[in-house]
Coordinates of C-alpha atoms and ligand atoms in Angstrom, one line a residue:
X4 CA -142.9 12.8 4.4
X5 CA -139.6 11.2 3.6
X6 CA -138.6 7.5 4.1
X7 CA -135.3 8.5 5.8
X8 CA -135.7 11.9 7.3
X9 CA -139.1 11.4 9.7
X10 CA -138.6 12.1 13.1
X11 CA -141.2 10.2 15.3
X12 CA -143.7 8.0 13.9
X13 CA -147.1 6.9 15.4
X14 CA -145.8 4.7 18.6
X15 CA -148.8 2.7 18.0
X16 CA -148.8 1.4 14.5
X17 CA -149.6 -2.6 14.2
X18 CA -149.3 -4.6 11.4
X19 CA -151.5 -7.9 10.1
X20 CA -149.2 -10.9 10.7
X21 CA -150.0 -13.4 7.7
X22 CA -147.3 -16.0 8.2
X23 CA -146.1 -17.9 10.3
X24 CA -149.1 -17.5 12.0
X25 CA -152.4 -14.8 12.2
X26 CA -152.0 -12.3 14.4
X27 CA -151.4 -8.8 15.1
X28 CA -147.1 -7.6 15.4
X29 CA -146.5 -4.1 17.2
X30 CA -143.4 -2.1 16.7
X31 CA -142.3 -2.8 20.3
X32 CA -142.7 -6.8 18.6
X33 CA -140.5 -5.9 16.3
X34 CA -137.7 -4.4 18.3
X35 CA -137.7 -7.8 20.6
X36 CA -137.2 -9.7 17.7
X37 CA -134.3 -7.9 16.7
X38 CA -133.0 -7.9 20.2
X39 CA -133.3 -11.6 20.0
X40 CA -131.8 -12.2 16.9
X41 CA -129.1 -15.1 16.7
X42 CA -126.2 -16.4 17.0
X43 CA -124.4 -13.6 16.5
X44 CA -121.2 -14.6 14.3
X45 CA -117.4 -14.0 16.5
X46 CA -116.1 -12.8 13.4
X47 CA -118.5 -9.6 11.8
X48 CA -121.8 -8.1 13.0
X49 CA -125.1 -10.4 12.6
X50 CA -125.9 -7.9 9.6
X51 CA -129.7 -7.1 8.8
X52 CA -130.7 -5.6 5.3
X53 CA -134.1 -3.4 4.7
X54 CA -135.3 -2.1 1.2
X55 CA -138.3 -0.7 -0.1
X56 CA -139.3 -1.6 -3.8
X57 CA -142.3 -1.8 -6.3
X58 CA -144.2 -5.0 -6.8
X59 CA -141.8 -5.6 -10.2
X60 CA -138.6 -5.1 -7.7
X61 CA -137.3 -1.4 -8.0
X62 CA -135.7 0.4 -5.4
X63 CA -136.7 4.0 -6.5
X64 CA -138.8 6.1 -8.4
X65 CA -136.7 8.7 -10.4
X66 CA -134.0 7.8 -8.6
X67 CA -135.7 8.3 -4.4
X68 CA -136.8 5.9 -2.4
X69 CA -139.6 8.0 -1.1
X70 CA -142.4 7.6 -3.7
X71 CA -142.1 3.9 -2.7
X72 CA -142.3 4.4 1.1
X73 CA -145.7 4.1 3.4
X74 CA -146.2 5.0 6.9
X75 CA -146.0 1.4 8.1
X76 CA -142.8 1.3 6.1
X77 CA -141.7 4.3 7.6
X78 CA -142.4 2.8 11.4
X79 CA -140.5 -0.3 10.4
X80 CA -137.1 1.3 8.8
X81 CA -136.9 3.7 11.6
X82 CA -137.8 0.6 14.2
X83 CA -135.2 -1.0 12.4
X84 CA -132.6 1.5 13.1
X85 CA -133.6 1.8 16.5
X86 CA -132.4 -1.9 17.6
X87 CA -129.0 -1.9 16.1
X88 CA -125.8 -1.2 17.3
X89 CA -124.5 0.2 13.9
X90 CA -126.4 1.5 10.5
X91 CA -124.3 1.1 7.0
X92 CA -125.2 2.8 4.2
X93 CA -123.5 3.3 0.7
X94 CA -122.4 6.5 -0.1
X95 CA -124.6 7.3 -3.2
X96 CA -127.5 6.6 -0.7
X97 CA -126.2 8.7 1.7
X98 CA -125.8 11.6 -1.0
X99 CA -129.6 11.5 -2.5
X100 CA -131.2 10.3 0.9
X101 CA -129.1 13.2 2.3
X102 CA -128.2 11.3 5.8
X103 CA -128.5 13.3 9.2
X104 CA -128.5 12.2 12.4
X105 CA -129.4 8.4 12.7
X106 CA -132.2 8.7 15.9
X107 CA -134.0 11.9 16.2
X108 CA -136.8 10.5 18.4
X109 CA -136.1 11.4 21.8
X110 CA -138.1 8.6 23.3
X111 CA -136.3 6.3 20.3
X112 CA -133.1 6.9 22.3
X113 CA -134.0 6.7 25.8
X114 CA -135.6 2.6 24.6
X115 CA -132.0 2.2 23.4
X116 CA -130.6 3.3 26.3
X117 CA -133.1 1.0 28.3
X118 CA -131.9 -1.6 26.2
X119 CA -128.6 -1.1 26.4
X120 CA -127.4 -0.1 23.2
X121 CA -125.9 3.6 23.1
X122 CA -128.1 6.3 22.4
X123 CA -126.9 7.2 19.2
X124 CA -126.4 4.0 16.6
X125 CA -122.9 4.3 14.8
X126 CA -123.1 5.5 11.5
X127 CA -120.9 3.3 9.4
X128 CA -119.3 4.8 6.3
X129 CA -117.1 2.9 3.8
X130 CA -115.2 4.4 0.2
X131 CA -112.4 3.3 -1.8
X132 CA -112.7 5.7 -3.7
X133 CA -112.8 8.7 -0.8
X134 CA -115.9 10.4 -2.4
X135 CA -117.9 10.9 0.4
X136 CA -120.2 13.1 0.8
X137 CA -119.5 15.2 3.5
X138 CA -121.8 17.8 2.6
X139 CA -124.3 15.7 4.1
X140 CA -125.8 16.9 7.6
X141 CA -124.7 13.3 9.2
X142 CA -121.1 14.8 9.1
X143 CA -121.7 18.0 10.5
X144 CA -124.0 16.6 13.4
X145 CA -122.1 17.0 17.1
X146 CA -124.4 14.2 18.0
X147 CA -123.5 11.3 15.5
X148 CA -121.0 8.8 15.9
X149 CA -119.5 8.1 13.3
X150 CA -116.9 5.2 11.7
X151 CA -115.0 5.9 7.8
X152 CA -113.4 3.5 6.4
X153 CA -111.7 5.3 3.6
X154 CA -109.0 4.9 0.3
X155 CA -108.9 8.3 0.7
X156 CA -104.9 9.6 2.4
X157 CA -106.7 12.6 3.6
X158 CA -109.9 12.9 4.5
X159 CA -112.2 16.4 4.9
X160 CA -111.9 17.1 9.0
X161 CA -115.7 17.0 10.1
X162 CA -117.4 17.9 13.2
X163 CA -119.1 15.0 13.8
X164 CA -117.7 12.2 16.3
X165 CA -115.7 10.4 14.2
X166 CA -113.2 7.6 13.8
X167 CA -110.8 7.4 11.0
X168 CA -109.8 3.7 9.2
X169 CA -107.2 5.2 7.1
X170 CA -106.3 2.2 4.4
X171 CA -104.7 1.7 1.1
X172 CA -108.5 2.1 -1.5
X173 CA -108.1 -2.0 -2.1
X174 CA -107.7 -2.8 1.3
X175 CA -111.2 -1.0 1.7
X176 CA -113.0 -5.0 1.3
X177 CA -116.4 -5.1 3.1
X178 CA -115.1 -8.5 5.2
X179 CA -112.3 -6.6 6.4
X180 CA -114.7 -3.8 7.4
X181 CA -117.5 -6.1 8.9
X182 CA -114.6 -8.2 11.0
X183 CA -113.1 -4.3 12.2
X184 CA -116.6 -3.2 13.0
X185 CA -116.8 -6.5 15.2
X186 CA -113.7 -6.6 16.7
X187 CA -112.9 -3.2 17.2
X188 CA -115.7 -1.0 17.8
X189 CA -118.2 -3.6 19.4
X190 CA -120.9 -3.7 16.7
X191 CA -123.0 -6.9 17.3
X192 CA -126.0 -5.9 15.1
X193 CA -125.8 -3.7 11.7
X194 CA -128.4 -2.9 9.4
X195 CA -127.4 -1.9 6.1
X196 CA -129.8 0.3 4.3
X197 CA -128.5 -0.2 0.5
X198 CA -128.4 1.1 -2.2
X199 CA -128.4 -1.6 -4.5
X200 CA -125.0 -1.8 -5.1
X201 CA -123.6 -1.7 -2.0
X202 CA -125.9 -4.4 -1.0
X203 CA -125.2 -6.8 -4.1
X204 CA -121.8 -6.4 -2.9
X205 CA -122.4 -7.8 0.9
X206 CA -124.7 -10.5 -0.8
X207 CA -121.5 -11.5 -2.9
X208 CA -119.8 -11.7 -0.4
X209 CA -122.0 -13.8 1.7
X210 CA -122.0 -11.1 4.5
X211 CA -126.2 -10.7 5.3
X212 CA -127.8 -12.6 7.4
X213 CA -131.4 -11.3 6.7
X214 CA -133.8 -8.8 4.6
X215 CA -136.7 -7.0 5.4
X216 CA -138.2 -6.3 2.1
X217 CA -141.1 -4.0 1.9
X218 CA -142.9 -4.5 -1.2
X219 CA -145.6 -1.2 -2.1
X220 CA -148.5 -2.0 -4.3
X221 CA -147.2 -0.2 -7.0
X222 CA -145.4 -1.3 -10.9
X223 CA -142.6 1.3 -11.3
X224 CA -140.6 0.2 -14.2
X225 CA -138.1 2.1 -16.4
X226 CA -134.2 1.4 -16.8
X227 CA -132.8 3.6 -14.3
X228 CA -134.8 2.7 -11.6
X229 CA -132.6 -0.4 -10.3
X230 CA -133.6 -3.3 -8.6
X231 CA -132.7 -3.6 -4.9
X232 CA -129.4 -5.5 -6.0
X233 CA -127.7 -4.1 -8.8
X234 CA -124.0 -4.7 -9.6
X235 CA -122.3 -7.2 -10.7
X236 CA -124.3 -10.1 -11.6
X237 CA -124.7 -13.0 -8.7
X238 CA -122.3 -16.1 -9.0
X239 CA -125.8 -17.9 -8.2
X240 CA -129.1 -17.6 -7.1
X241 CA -128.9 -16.9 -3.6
X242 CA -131.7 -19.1 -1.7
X243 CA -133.5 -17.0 1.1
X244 CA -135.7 -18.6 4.0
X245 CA -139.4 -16.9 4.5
X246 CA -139.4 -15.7 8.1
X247 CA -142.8 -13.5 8.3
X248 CA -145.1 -11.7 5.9
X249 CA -147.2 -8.5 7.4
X250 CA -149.3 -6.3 6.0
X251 CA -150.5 -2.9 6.4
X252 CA -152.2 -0.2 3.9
X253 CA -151.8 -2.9 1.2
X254 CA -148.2 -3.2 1.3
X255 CA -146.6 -6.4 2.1
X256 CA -143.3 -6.8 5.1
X257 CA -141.4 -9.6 4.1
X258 CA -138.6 -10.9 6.5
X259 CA -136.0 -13.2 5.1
X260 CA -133.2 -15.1 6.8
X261 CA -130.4 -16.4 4.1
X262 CA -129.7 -20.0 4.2
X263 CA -126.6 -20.9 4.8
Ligands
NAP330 N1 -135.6 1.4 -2.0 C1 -134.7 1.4 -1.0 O1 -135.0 0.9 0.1 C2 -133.4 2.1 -1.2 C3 -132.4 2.0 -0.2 C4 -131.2 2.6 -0.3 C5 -130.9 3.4 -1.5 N2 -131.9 3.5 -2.4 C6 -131.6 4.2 -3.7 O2 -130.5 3.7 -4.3 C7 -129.7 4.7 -4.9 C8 -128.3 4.6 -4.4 O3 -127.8 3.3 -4.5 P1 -126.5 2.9 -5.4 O4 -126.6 1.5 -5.7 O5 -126.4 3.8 -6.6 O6 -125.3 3.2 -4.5 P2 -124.9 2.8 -3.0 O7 -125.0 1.3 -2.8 O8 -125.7 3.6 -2.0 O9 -123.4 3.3 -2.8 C9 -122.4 2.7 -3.6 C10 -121.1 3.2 -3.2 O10 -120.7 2.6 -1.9 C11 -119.3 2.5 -1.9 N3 -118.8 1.2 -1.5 C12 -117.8 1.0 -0.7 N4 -117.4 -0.3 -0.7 C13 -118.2 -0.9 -1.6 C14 -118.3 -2.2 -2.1 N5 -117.5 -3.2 -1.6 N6 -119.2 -2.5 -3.0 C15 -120.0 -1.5 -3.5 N7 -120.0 -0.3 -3.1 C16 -119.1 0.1 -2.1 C17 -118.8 2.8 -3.3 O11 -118.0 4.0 -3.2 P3 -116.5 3.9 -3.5 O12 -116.4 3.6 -5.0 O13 -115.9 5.1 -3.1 O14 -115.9 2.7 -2.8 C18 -120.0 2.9 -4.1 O15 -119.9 4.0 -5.1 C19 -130.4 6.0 -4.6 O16 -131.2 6.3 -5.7 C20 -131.2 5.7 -3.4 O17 -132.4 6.5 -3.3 C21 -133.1 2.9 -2.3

C-alpha cells in the first residue's frame, strides 16, 4: 500500500491520545478539529503541514515516502486531505508520489460535501521554473480541480479543470501565491504535503501555521534521504508549540502549532 495513492481506509481506526490528555481520538475527531481550526488569517489560507519521517528525521527511504508510512498514518494523511479546502504539493513530490485525483473515497466526498467544502479539494500547483510534471495522472483527471501558478509563458494544455496564473518565474513567491489562493479562489484551509524543500521554503517564509508529524519507529539514515526541511538553511530555530501526541502500531502523531 502506498502513502499517497490508497483509496479508502478502515472508517474506524482510533488512535491512543497521550497528551493533552488520555484518551481515545477517531478519525471523525480529527476532521472536527480541523474544521475548527482558527483564526483563519484575511490575508493567505490557515496553512496545515503533514510529513512522515524516521525516528532520526528523514522523509524517505530511497527516495519514497512509502517505506515510512503505517496504516494509522495512512488514515491521518488522507483525513487530512479530506478537511481542507486546497492541498499543495511541490512538484518533485508530485513526480515520485505520482499525484492523481486528491479524494477517491466516495463516502470521503459526500462528508465534504456535508461539510461544506466542495467535493473535490483544489490541487494547488506552483513552478518558477514551469517543469511540471504533467505526466502525472492529477493532470489528466476530468475530476480534479486544479490551480498552476507557473514561470512557464506556455503551459502543456491538460484535461484536467484547471486555472492558469500565468506570471513572470520571479513573480512565482509562495506569499504572493498563498494571498491569490485566499483572495481569489476562496481557499480558507490548505495542507501542504512537502517535500522538504518546498516546505523549508513556507517555513522561511513564516507561512505554516501547524505540522502533523508522524514519526515511524524506524532509524533510516543515509545522505540522500533528507530531512523533512531541506533547503536553504533556517535564519533561526523556528519554536513550535506541542498540540497532541497519539499513538498507534508504535508510531507516534505529533501535532504542532508554530508560535508566533
Ligand atoms: N515523508 C514525507 O512525508 C514526504 C512528503 C512529501 C515528499 N516526500 C519526498 O520528498 C521528495 C521530494 O521533495 P523535494 O524536497 O525534492 O521537492 P518538493 O519540495 O516536492 O518540490 C520542490 C519544487 O517545488 C517547486 N517550488 C515552487 N516554488 C517553490 C519555492 N518557493 N520554494 C521551493 N520550491 C518551490 C520548485 O520547482 P521550480 O523550481 O519550478 O519552482 C521545486 O523544484 C520525494 O522523494 C518525496 O517522496 C516525503
Amino acid at each position: 500500500l502506498e502513502r499517497f495513492r490508497v483509496i479508502a481506509h478502515k472508517p474506524d481506526i482510533s488512535f491512543i491520545q497521550l497528551l493533552p490528555e488520555h484518551g481515545v481520538l477517531t478519525l471523525a475527531d480529527v476532521r472536527d478539529a480541523i474544521q475548527a481550526v482558527g483564526p483563519t488569517p484575511r490575508e493567505r489560507p490557515y496553512t496545515i503541514v503533514n510529513f512522515v519521517a524516521s525516528v532520526d528525521g528523514r522523509a524517505t527511504i530511497s527516495g519514497r515516502s512509502a517505506p515510512l508510512s503505517d496504516e494509522g498514518d495512512r488514515a491521518l494523511f488522507h483525513t487530512l486531505r479530506e478537511s481542507v479546502d486546497a492541498v499543495m504539493a511541490g512538484t518533485q513530490t508530485l513526480q515520485v508520489e505520482r499525484y492523481g485525483r486528491l479524494i477517491k473515497d466516495p463516502d470521503a466526498r459526500r462528508r465534504r460535501v456535508e461539510r461544506g467544502l466542495g467535493a473535490e479539494p483544489i490541487a494547488a500547483v506552483v513552478s518558477r521554473s514551469g517543469l511540471v510534471p504533467y505526466e502525472i495522472p492529477l493532470f489528466s483527471e476530468p475530476e480534479a480541480r486544479i490551480v498552476e501558478f507557473t514561470g512557464a509563458s506556455a503551459p502543456r494544455p491538460v484535461s484536467a479543470q484547471r486555472e492558469l496564473v500565468l506570471l513572470d518565474p520571479d513573480e512565482v513567491t509562495l506569499p504572493r501565491v498563498m494571498q491569490q489562493l485566499r483572495a481569489e479562489f476562496g481557499v480558507r484551509t490548505l495542507l501542504c504535503e512537502g517535500g522538504p524543500t518546498l516546505f523549508g521554503s513556507l517555513v522561511a517564509e513564516d507561512l505554516v501555521d501547524e505540522l502533523f508529524l508522524t514519526l515511524t519507529p524506524q532509524l533510516v539514515g543515509g545522505e540522500g534521504n533528507p530531512a523533512i526541511v531541506s533547503g536553504a538553511p533556517l535564519p533561526e530555530p523556528v519554536e513550535l508549540r506541542l498540540r497532541w501526541i497519539l499513538e498507534r502500531d508504535g508510531s507516534l502523531f505529533l501535532r504542532f502549532g508554530f508560535r508566533r
